[in-house]
Coordinates of C-alpha atoms in Angstrom, one line a residue:
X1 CA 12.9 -44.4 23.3
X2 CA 12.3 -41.3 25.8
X3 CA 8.8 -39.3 25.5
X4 CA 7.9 -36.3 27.6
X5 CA 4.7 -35.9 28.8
X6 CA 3.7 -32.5 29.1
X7 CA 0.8 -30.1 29.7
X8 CA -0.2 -27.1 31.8
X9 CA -1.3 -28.1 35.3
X10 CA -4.3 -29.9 35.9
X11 CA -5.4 -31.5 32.2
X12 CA -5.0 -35.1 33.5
X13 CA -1.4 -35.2 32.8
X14 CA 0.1 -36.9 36.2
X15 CA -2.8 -39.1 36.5
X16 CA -1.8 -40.2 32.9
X17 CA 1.9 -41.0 33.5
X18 CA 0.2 -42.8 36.8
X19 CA -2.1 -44.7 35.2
X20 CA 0.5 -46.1 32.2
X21 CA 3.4 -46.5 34.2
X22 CA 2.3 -47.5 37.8
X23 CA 4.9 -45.3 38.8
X24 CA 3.4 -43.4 41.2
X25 CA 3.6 -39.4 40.7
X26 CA 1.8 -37.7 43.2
X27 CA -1.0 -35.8 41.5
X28 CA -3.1 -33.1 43.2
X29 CA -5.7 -30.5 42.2
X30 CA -2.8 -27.7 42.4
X31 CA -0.2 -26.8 40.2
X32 CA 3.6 -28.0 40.3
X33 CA 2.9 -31.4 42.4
X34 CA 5.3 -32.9 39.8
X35 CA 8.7 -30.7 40.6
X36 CA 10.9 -33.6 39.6
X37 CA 10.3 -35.1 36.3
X38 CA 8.9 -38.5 36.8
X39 CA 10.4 -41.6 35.2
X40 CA 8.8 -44.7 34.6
X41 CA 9.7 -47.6 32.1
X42 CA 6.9 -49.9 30.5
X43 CA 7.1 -52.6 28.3
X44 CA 5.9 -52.6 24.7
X45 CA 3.3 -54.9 24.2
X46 CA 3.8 -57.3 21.3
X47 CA 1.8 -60.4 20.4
X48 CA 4.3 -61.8 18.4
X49 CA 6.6 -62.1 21.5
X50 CA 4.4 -64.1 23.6
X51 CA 3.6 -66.8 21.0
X52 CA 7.4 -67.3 20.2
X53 CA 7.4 -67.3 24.0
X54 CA 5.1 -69.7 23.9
X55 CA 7.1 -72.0 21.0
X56 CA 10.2 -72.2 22.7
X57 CA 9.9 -71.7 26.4
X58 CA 12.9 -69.3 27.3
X59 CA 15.0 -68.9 30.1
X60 CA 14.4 -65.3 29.3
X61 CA 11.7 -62.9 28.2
X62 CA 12.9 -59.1 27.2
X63 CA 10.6 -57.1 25.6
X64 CA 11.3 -53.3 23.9
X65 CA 10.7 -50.9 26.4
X66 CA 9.7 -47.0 26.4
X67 CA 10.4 -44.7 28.8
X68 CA 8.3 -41.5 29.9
X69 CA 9.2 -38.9 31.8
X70 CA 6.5 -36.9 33.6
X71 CA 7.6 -33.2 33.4
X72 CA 6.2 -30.6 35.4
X73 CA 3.3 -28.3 33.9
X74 CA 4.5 -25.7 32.1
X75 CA 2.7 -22.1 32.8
X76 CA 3.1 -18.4 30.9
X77 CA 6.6 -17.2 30.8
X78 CA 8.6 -20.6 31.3
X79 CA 10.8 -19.8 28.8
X80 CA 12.0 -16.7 31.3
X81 CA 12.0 -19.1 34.2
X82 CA 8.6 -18.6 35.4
X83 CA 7.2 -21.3 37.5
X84 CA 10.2 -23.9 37.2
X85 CA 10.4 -23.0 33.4
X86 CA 14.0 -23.5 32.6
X87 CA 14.4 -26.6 34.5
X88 CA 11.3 -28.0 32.4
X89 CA 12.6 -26.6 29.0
X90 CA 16.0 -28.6 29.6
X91 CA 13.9 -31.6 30.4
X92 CA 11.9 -31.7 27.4
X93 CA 15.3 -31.2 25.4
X94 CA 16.2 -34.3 26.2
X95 CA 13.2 -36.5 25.2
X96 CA 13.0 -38.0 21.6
X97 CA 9.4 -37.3 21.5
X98 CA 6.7 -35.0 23.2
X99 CA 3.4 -36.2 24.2
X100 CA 1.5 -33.3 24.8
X101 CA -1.7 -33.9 26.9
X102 CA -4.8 -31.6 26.0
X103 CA -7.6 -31.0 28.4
X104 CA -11.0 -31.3 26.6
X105 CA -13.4 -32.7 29.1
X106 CA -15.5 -29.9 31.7
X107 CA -15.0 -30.9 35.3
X108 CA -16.0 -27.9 38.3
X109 CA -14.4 -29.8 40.8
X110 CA -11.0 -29.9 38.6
X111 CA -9.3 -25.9 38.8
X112 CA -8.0 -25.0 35.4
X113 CA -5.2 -22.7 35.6
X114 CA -6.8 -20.6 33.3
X115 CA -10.0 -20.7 34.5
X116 CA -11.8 -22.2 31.5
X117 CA -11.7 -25.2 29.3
X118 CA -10.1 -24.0 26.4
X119 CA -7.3 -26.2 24.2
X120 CA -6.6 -23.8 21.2
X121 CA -5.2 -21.3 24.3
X122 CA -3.4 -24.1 26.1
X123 CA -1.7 -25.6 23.0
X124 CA -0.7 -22.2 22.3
X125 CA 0.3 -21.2 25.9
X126 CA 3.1 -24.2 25.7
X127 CA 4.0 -23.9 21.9
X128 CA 4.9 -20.1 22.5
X129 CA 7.0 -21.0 25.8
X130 CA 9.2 -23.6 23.3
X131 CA 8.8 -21.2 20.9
X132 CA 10.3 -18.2 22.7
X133 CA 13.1 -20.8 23.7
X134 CA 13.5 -21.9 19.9
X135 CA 14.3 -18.2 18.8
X136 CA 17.3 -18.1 21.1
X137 CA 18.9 -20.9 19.0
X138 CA 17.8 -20.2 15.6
X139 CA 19.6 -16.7 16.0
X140 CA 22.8 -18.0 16.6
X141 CA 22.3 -20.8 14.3
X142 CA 21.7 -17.6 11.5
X143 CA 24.4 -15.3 12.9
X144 CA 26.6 -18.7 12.5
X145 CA 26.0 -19.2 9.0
X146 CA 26.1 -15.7 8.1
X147 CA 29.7 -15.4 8.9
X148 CA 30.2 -18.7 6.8
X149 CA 28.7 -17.1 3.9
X150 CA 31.3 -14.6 3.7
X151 CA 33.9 -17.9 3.5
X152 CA 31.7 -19.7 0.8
X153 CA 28.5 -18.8 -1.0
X154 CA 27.3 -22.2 -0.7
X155 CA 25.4 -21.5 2.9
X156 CA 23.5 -18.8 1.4
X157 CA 20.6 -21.9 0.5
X158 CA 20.9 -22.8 4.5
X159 CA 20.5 -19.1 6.0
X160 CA 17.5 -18.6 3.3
X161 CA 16.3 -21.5 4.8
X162 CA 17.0 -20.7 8.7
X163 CA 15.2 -17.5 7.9
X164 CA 12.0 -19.3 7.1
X165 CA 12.2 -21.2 9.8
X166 CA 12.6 -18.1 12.1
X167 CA 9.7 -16.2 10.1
X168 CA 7.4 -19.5 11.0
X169 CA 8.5 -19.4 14.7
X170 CA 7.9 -15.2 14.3
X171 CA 4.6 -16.2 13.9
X172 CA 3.9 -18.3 16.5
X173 CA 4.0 -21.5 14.4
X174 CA 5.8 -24.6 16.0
X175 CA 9.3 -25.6 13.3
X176 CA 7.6 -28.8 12.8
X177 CA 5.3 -27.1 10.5
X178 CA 7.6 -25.5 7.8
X179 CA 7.4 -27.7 4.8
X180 CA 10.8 -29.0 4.2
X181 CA 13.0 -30.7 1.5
X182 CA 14.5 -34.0 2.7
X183 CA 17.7 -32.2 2.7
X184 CA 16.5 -29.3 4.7
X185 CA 15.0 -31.7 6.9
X186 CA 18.5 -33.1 7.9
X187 CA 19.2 -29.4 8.1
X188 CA 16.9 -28.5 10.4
X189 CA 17.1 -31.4 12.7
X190 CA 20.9 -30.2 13.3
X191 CA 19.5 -27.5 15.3
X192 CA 17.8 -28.7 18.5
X193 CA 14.9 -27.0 18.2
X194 CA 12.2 -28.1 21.0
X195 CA 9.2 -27.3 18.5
X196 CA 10.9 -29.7 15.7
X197 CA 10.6 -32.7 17.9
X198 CA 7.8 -34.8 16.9
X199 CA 5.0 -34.6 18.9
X200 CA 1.9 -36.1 20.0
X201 CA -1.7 -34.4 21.1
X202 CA -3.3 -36.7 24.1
X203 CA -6.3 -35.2 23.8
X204 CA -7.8 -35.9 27.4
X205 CA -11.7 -36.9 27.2
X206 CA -14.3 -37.4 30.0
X207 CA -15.0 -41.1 30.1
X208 CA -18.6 -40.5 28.7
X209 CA -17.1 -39.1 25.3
X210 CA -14.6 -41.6 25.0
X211 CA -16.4 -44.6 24.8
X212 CA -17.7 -46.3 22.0
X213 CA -15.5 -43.8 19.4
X214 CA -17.9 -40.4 20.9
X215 CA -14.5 -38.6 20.8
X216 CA -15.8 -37.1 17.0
X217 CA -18.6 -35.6 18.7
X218 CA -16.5 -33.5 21.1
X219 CA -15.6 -29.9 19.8
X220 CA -12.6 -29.9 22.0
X221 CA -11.2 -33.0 20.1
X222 CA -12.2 -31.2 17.0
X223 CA -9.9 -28.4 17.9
X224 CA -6.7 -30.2 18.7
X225 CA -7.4 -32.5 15.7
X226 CA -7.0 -29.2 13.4
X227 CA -4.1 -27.6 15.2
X228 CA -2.4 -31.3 14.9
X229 CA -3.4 -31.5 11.4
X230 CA -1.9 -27.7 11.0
X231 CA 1.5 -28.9 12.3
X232 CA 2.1 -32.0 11.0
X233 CA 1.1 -33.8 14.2
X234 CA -0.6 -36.8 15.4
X235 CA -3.5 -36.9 17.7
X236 CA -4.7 -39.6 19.8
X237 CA -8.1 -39.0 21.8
X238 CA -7.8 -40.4 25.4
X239 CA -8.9 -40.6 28.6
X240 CA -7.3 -40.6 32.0
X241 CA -9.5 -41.9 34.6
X242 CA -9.9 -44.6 32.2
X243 CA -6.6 -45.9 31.9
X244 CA -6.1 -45.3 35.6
X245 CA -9.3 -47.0 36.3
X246 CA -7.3 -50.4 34.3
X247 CA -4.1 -50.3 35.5
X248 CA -4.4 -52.4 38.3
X249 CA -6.5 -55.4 36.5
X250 CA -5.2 -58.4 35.4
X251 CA -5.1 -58.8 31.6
X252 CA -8.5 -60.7 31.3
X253 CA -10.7 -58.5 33.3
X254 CA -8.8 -55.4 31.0
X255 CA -9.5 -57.2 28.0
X256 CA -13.9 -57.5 29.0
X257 CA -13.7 -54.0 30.7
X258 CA -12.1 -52.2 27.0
X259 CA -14.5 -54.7 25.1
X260 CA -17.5 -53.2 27.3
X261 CA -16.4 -49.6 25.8
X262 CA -16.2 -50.8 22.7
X263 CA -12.2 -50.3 22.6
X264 CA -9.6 -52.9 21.1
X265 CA -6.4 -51.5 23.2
X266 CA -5.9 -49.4 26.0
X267 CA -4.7 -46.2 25.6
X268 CA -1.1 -47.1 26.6
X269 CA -1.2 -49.8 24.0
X270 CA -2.8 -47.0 21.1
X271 CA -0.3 -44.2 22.3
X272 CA 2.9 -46.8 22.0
X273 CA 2.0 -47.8 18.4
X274 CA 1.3 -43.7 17.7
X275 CA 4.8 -43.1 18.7
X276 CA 6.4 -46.2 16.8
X277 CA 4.6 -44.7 13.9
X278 CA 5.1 -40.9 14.5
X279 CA 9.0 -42.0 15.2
X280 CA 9.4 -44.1 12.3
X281 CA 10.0 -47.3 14.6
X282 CA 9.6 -51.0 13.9
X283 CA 10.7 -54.0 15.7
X284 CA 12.6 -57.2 14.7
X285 CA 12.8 -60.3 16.8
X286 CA 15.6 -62.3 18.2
X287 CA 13.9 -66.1 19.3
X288 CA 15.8 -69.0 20.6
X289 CA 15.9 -71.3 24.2
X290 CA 17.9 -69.2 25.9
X291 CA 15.5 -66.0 25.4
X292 CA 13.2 -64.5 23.2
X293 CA 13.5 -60.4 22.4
X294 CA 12.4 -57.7 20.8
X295 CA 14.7 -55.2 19.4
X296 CA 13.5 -51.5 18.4
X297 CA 14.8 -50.2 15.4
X298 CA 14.4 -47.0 12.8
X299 CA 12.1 -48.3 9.7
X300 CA 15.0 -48.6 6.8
X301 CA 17.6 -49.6 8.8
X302 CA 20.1 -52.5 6.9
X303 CA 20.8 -55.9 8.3
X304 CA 24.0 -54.9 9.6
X305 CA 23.2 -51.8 11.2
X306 CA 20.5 -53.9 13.0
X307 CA 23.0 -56.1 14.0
X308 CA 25.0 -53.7 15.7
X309 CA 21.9 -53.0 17.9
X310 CA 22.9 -56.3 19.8
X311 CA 26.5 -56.3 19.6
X312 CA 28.9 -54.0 17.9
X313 CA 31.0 -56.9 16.9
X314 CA 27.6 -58.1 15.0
X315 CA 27.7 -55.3 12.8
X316 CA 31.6 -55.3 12.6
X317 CA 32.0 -58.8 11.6
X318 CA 28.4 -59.4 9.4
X319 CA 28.4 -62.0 7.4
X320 CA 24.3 -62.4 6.6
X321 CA 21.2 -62.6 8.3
X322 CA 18.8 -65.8 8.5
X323 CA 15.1 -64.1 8.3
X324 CA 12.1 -66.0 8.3
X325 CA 9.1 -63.9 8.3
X326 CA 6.5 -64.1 12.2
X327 CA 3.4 -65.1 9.9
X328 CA 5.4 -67.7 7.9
X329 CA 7.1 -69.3 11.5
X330 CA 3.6 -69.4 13.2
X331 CA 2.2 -71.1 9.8
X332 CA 5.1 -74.0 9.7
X333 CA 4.8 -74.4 13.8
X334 CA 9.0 -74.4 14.2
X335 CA 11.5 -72.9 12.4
X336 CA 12.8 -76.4 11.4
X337 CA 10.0 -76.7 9.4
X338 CA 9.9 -72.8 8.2
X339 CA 13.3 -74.3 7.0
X340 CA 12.0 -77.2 5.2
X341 CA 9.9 -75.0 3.0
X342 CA 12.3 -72.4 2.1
X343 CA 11.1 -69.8 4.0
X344 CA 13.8 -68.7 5.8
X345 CA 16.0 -66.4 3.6
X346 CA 19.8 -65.7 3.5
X347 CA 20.3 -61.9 3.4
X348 CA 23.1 -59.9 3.1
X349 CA 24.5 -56.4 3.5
X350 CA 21.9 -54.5 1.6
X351 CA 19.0 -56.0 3.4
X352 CA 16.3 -53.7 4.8
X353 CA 15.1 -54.9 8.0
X354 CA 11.5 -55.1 8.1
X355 CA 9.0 -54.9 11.0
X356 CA 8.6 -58.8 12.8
X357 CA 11.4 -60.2 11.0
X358 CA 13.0 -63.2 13.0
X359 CA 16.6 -63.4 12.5
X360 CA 19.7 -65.3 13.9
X361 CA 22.9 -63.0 12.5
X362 CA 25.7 -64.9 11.3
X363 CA 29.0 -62.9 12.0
X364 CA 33.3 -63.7 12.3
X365 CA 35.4 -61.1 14.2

């Protein structure tokens, strides 16, 4: 999974990617310190994986890993190349997912580029940039199927429907907020649009209205949470110098510092399972002496399909999948005894994977 952080300059975004991926982006008070996108790869945290780490000692430890990539701040006119705007448009094109971080915290000493805190105009200020890139492809995605039309009447459904897409985008509203048939969906995501990629508001709060769940109070947050709401979006309230502030502990001096704020996770933790859920993610797990792993997957994906994640000959030559649930393993203390009670199930083709399922895939090429 790839996730593009972006934001205009200065709303905490650098010292985000910092902070969650130790990766070291240079961040300044001045606009375009990022030129390059950044790229940093963290591990997903998962519970489950350390205790079947801890149950059969393994010569090898691989958990699912995200990647981010710290784009550039976007200013006004990007989508004519101003600032390094096309570079940073083709960059976000590639991400599965956009994490879009929000400025709602007032800080003199911090220059906005727009000279006041405001994140109903900065939301806007990107969406219209990926907009004004979005209208360039739905065009010729219209002109396209117009000229099918002529050939067959059955694309007349799919321009109707590329024209409501372009009248949303007319009016400044991101694709990911026209209501859409399942089918249309399918339809729509064959057109790379930038604004139907699913998206996530960081909103970015001062430490003092972050802790202890203050975020409610703060009428910035309130904003973004409508314009989220508006767009089919998610929103996650966090805060920057926080998360760079833990980075560098070890995990039990992390765990007392959160539990001081009055916070379960850190914000990398919260803002991985936000994208998991906003991507339709879940994770099975492979567990054995030789090494223990996690394995991303699409929720609804079939036994053999997730098979094919490992190997291709898995998938080609499935024969079933042994699954024994992570609650029911932990309760019997080893899968010889999971075994002994009948919990671990033989399932074939049409099984649907689902989220901490422990397999071993049988398979004959």
């Amino acid at each position: 999974m790839k996730l593009g952080i972006v934001g205009l300059p200065n709303v905490g975004k650098s010292t985000l990617f910092n902070a969650i991926t130790n990766a070291g982006a240079q961040s300044a008070n001045y606009p375009f310190c990022t030129i390059e996108p950044n790229v940093g790869v963290v591990t997903v945290p998962d519970r489950r994986l350390d205790a079947l780490a801890e149950m059969y000692e393994p010569e090898k430890y691989t958990p699912a890993t995200i990647e981010f990539v710290d784009i550039a701040g976007l200013v006004k006119g990007a989508s004519k190349g101003e600032g390094l705007g096309n570079k940073f448009l083709a960059n976000i094109r590639e991400v599965d997912a956009i994490v879009h971080v929000v400025r709602c915290f007032e800080n003199d000493d911090i220059i906005h580029v727009d000279g006041s805190i405001d994140p109903a105009r900065d939301i806007e200020t990107i969406n219209v940039e990926l907009i004004l890139s979005d209208l360039e492809m739905i065009d010729r995605r219209i002109e396209k199927t117009q000229k099918l039309i002529k050939g067959d009447k059955k694309f007349q459904a799919d321009y109707e429907f590329f024209k409501r897409v372009r009248q949303a985008l007319d009016e400044g509203r991101p694709a990911r907020s026209v209501d859409c048939t399942p089918e249309e969906a399918q339809l729509l995501s064959s057109v790379a649009l930038l604004t139907n990629k699913p998206i996530i508001y960081a909103a970015n709060l001062s430490d003092g209205d972050f802790q202890n769940g203050s975020a409610d109070a703060n009428p910035y947050f309130q904003t973004v949470k409508q314009i989220a709401e508006a767009e089919h979006a998610a929103v996650l309230p966090i805060c920057a110098e926080v998360e760079a502030e833990i980075a560098g502990m070890d995990p039990e001096e992390k765990e007392l510092f959160l539990s001081e704020m009055g916070l379960e996770q850190s914000g990398l933790d919260r803002l991985i399972n936000a994208c998991y859920d906003l991507l339709g993610l879940i994770s099975y797990l492979t567990a054995g002496k030789q090494e223990v792993r996690a394995w991303t997957i699409t929720r609804g994906t079939r036994a053999p399909q997730a098979a094919g994640k490992i190997h291709t000959d898995f998938e080609r030559g499935f024969i079933r999948a042994e699954v024994v649930a992570f609650d029911d393993l932990m309760a019997c203390g080893s899968m010889a005894a999971a075994k002994e009670k009948g919990l671990v199930r033989s399932e074939g083709k049409d099984y649907v994977m689902k989220d901490g399922d422990i397999v071993l895939f049988r398979f004959n090429v």
